[in-house]
Coordinates of C-alpha atoms and ligand atoms in Angstrom, one line a residue:
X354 CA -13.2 -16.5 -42.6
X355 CA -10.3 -13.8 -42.5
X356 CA -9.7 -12.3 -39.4
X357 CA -11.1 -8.4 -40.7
X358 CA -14.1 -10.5 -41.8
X359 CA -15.0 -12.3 -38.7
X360 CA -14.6 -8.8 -37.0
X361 CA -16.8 -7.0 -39.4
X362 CA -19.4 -9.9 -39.1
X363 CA -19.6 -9.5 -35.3
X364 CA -20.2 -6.2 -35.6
X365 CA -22.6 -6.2 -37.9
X366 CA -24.8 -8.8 -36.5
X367 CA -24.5 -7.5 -32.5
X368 CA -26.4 -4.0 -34.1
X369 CA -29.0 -6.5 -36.0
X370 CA -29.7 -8.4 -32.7
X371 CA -29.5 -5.0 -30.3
X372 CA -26.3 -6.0 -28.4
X373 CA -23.9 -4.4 -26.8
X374 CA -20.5 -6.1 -26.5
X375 CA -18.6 -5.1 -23.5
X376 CA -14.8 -6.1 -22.6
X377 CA -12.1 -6.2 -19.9
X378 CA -9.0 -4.6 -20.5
X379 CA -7.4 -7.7 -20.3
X380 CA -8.9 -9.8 -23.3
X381 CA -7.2 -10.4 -26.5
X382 CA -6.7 -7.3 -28.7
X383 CA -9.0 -8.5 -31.3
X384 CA -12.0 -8.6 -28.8
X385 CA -11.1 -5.3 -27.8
X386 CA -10.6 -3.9 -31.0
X387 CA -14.8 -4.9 -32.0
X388 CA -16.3 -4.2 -28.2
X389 CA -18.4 -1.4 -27.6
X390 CA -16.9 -0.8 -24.4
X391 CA -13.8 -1.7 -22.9
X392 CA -12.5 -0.8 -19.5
X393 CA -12.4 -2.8 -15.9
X394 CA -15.2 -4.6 -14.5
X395 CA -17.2 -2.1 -12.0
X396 CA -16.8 0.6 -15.0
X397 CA -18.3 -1.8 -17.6
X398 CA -21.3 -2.9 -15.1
X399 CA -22.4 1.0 -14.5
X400 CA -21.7 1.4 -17.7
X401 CA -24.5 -1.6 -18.9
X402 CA -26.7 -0.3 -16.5
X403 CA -26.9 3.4 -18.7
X404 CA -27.7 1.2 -21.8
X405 CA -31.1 1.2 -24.3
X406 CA -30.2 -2.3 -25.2
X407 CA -30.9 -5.0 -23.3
X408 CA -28.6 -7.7 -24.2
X409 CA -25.2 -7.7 -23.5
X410 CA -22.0 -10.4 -24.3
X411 CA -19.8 -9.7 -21.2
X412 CA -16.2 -10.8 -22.8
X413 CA -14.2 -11.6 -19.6
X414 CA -14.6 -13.8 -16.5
X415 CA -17.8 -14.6 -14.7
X416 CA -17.7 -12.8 -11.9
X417 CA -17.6 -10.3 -14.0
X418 CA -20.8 -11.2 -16.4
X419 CA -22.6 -11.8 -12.8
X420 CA -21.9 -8.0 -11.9
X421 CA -23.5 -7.0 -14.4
X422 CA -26.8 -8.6 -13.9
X423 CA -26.7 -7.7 -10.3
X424 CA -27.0 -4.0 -11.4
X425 CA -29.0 -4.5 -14.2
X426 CA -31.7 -7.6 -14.0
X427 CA -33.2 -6.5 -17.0
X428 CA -30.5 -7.1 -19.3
X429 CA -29.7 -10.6 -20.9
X430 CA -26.0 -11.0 -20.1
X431 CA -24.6 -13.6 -22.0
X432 CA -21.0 -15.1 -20.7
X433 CA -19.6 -16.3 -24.3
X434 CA -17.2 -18.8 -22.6
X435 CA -19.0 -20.2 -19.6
X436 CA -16.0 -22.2 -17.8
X437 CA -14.2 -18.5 -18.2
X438 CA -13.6 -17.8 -14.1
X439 CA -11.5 -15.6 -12.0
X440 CA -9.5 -18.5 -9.8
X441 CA -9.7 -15.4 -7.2
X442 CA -13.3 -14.9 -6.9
X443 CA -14.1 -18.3 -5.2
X444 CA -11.0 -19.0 -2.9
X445 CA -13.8 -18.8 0.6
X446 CA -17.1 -20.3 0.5
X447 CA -20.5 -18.1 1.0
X448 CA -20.6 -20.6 4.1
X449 CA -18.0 -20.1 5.7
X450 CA -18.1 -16.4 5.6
X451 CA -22.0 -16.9 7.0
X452 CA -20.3 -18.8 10.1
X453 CA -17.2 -16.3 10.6
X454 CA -20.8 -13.6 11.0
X455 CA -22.5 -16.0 13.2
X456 CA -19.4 -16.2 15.5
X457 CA -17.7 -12.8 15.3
X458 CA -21.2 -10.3 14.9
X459 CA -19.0 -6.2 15.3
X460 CA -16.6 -7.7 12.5
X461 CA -17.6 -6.5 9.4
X462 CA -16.8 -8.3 6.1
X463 CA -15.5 -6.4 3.1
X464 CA -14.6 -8.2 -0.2
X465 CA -13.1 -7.2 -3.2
X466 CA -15.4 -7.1 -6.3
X467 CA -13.4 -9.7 -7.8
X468 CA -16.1 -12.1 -6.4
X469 CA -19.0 -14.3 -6.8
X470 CA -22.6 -12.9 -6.2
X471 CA -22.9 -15.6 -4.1
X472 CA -20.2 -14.2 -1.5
X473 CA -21.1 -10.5 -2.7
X474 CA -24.5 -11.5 -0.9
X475 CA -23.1 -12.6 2.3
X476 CA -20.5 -9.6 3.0
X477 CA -20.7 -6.4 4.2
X478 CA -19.4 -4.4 1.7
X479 CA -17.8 -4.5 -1.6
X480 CA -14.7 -2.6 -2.6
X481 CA -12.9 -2.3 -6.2
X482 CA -8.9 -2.1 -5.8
X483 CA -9.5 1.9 -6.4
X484 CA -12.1 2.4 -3.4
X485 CA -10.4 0.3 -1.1
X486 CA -9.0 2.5 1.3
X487 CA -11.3 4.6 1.6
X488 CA -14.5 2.0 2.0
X489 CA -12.3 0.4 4.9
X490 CA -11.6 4.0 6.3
X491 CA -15.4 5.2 6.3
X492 CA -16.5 2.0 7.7
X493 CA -17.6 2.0 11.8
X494 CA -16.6 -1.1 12.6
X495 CA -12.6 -1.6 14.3
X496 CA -12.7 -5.2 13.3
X497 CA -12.9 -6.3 9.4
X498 CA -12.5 -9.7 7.6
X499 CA -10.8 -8.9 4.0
X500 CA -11.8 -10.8 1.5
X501 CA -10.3 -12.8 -0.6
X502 CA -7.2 -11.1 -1.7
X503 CA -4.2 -10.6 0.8
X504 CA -2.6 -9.0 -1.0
X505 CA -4.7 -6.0 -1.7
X506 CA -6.1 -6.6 1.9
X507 CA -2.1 -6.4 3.4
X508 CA -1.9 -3.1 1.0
X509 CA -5.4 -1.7 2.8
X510 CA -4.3 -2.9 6.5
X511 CA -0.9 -0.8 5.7
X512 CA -2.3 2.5 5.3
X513 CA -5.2 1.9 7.9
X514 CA -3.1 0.8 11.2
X515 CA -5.8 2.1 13.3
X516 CA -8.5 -0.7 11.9
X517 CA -7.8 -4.8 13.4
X518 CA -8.3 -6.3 9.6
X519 CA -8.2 -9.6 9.8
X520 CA -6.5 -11.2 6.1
X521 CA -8.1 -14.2 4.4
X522 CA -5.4 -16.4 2.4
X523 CA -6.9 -15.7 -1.1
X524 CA -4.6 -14.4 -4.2
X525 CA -4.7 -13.5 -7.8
X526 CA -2.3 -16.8 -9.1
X527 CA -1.6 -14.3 -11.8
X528 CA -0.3 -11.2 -10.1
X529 CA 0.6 -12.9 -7.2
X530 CA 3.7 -15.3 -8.6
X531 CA 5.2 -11.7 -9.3
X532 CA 8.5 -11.5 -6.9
X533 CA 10.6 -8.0 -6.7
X534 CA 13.6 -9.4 -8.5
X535 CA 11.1 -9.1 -11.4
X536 CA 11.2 -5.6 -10.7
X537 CA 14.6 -4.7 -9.5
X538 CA 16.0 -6.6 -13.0
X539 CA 13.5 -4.6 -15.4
X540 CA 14.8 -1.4 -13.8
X541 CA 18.1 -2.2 -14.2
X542 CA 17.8 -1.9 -18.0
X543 CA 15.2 0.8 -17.5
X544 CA 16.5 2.8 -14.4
X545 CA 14.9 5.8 -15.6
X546 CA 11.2 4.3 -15.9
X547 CA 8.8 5.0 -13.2
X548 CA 6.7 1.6 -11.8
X549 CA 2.9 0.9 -12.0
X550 CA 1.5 -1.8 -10.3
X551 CA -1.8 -3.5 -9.4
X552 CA -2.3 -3.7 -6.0
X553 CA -3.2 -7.9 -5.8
X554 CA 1.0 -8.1 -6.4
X555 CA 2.6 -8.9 -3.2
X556 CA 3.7 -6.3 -0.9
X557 CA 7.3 -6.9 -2.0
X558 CA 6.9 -6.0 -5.4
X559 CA 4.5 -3.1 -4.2
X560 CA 7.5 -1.5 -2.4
X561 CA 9.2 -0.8 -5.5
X562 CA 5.9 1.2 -6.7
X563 CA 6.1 4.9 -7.8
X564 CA 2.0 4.6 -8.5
X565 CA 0.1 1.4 -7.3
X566 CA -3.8 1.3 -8.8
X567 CA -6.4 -0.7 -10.9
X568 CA -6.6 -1.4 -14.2
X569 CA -8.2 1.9 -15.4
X570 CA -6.1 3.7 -13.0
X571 CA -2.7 2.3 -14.0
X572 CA -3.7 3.5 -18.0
X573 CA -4.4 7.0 -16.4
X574 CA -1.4 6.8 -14.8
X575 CA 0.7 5.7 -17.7
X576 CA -1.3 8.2 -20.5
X577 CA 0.1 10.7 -17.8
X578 CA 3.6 10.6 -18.0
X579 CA 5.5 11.6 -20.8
X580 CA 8.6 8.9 -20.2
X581 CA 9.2 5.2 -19.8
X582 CA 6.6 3.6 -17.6
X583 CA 6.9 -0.4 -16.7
X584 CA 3.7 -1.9 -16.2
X585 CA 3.0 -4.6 -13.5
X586 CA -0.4 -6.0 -14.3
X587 CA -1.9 -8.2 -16.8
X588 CA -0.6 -8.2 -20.5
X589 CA -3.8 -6.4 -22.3
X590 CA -3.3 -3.6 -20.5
X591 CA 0.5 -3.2 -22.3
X592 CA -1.1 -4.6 -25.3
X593 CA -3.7 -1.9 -25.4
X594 CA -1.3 1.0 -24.5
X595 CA 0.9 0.3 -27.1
X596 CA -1.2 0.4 -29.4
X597 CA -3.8 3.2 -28.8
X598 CA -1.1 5.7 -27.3
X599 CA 1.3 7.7 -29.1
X600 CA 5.2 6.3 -28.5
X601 CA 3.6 3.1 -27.3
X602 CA 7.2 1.6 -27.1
X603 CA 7.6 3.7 -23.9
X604 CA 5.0 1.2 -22.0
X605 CA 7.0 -1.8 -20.7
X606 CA 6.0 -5.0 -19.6
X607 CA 7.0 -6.5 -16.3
X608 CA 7.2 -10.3 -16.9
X609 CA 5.4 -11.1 -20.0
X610 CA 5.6 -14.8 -19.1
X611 CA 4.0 -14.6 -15.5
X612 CA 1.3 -11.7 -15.9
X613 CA -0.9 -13.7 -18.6
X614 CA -4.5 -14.3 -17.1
X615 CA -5.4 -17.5 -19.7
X616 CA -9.2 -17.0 -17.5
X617 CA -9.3 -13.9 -19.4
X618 CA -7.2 -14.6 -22.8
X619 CA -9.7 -18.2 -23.3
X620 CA -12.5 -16.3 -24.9
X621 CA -11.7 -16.1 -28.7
X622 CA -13.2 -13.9 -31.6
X623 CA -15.0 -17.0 -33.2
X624 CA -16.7 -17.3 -29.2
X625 CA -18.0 -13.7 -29.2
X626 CA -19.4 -14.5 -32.5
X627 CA -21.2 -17.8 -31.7
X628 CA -22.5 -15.6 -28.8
X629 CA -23.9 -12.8 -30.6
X630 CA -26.1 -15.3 -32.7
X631 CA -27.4 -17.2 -29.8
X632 CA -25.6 -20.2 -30.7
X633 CA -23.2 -20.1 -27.7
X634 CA -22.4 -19.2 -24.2
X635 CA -24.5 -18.8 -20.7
X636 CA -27.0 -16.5 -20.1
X637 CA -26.4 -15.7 -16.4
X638 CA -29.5 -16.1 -14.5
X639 CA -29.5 -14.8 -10.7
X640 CA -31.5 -15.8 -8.0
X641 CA -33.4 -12.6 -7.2
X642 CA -33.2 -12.6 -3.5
X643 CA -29.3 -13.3 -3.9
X644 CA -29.1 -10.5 -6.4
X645 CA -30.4 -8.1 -3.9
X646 CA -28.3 -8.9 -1.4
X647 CA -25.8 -8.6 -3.5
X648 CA -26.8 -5.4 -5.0
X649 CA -27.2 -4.1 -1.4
X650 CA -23.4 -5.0 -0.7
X651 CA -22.8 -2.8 -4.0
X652 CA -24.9 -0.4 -3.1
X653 CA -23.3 0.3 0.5
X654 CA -19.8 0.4 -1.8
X655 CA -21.0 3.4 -3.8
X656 CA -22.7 5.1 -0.9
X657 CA -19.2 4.9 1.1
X658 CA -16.9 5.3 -1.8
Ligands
13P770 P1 -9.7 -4.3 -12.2 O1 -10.9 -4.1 -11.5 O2 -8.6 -3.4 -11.8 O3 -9.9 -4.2 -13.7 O4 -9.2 -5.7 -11.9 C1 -9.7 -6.8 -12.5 C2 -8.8 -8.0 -12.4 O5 -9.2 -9.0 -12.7 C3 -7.5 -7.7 -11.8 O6 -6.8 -8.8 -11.9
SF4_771 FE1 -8.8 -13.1 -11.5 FE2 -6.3 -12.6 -11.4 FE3 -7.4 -13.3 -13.7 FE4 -7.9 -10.9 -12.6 S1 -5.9 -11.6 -13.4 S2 -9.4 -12.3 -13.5 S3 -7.9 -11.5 -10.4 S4 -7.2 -14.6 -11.9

C-alpha cells in the first residue's frame, strides 16, 4: 500500500471505530500528519479527557499512554508499540522513593511528568518542564527531592536558591549528550539566530539560551520571532516547524545526529494502523488505587500551577 493510501485508510477506519488518534510532537511526520491531535504529553492527556470518544491510540512513549488513563479511566488507551518507553521515566524505583519518605518525612518529592504512574503514585507532586518553577516555588516545604531529571531539577534549584532541592541522577540520554560546543559552533554560522532549548539539556548548553521551555513552548517561541531561530530539542519539533510555518528554513536544528529520540521515532504508520483495528498494541490497564494516587499527584500539580 502507497504511503497517501495507508494514511487515508487510518483515517478512515479510526472514525468507523470511534477513535481518536493523538500524537507527541516528536513522532515521525507521517503520524503527525493523520493524528487528531498533536502537541506535548500533559496537553494531549487534558485534551483526551474533553473527548466524546472513548478510545484513544496514544502515538508516543508509555509514560505518556499511562497519563492519559490516569485522567481519563474511562477511555481505552491503546499504546500501538508497547516496548515504546521514555529511558527517563524509570531511572528511580517507586521503592526507593517510598524509603527516601519513610526516612526524610518534611522533604517533599516532586517529579517531572516524564514518569511512570507507578512513581507519579508515590511523589508529592508532579511538574511538566513549563510549571516547574513555579510548583517548586508554591510548595511549603524547604526540603524537596527532584525527580528524575537533573537537569531540569539543576535548572529549577537555580532560580529557587531559597529552597534545599535535593537532585536525583536521572537524565533524558537524548537531550542530555548535548554539550555547548554544539551550540557555540551552530552560532558561529548563524550568529544572528536566537537559541531555544528544552530545559532536560545540561546547564551548559542552557547558558547559551535566549528562551529555555517545553515542547509547546519552544514552537510558541519560534512561531514568535520573525528571524532565524536554532532549535535544541528533539528533531519533530524542527520537522514540524518547517513544515507548517511560513519560511520554515529559518528554524535550525541543533545536532540532528544527537537530538533523535528512536523511543519516540519506533512507532511506524503501518503500527498506528494495526492499532486502530484492534490487531495490535497494549491497552493500558491501571490499577485503580495506583491511578488515584497518581491522579492526586496531578491533581495537586494543576491546583499549584
Ligand atoms: P514535553 O512535555 O516538553 O513535550 O516533553 C516531552 C519529552 O519527552 C521531552 O523530551
Ligand atoms: Fe524520554 Fe528523552 Fe525521549 Fe523525551 S526525548 S521521551 S525525555 S528519552
Amino acid at each position: 500500500m502507497r504511503v497517501s493510501e495507508l494514511k487515508s485508510k487510518i483515517v478512515e477506519e479510526a472514525k468507523k471505530r470511534d477513535t481518536v488518534i493523538l500524537a507527541h510532537t516528536y513522532q515521525n511526520p507521517d503520524i503527525i500528519d493523520i493524528a487528531n491531535i498533536t502537541g506535548d504529553s500533559f496537553f494531549l492527556s487534558q485534551k483526551a479527557k474533553d473527548l466524546k470518544e472513548k478510545r484513544v491510540i496514544m502515538c508516543g512513549v508509555r509514560f505518556m499512554a499511562e497519563s492519559v488513563k490516569i485522567l481519563s479511566p474511562e477511555t481505552e488507551v491503546v499504546l500501538p508499540v508497547p516496548s515504546a518507553t521514555c529511558l527517563m521515566a524509570e531511572q528511580i524505583s517507586p521503592e526507593r522513593v517510598r524509603e527516601f519518605k519513610k526516612n526524610n518525612p518534611d522533604t517533599a518529592v516532586v517529579a517531572y511528568i516524564n514518569t511512570t504512574a507507578a512513581l507519579k503514585a508515590e511523589c508529592d507532586v508532579c511538574v511538566t518542564s513549563s510549571s516547574a518553577l513555579k510548583i517548586v516555588k508554591a510548595l511549603p516545604n524547604k526540603d524537596i527531592l527532584f525527580i528524575p531529571d537533573k537537569n531540569l531539577g539543576s535548572y529549577v534549584k537555580k532560580q529557587i536558591p531559597e529552597k534545599n532541592i535535593i537532585l536525583w541522577d536521572g537524565y533524558c540520554p537524548v537531550h542530555n549528550k548535548l554539550t555547548k560546543e554544539d551550540i557555540i559552533e551552530l552560532k558561529k554560522e548563524h550568529p544572528e539566530a536566537l537559541f531555544a532549548v528544552h530545559p532536560e539539556s545540561p546547564e551548559e548548553v542552557l547558558e547559551h539560551a535566549d528562551m529555555i521551555g517545553a515542547t509547546s513552548e519552544i514552537i510558541k517561541f519560534a512561531k514568535s520571532q520573525s528571524g532565524k531561530v536554532i532549535i535544541g530539542t528533539e528533531i519533530g519539533v524542527v520537522d514540524y516547524l518547517s513544515t507548517h510555518e511560513e519560511n520554515g528554513e529559518r528554524f535550525i536544528q541543533l545536532s540532528r545526529e544527537k537530538l533523535v529520540c528512536e523511543d519516540m521515532k519506533i512507532t511506524t504508520l503501518n503500527d498506528v494502523y494495526r492499532a486502530v483495528i484492534g490487531e495490535q498494541g497494549e491497552s493500558i490497564e491501571l490499577d485503580e488505587v495506583l491511578r488515584k494516587k497518581a491522579l492526586r499527584s496531578i491533581d495537586k500539580m494543576l491546583e499549584l500551577g
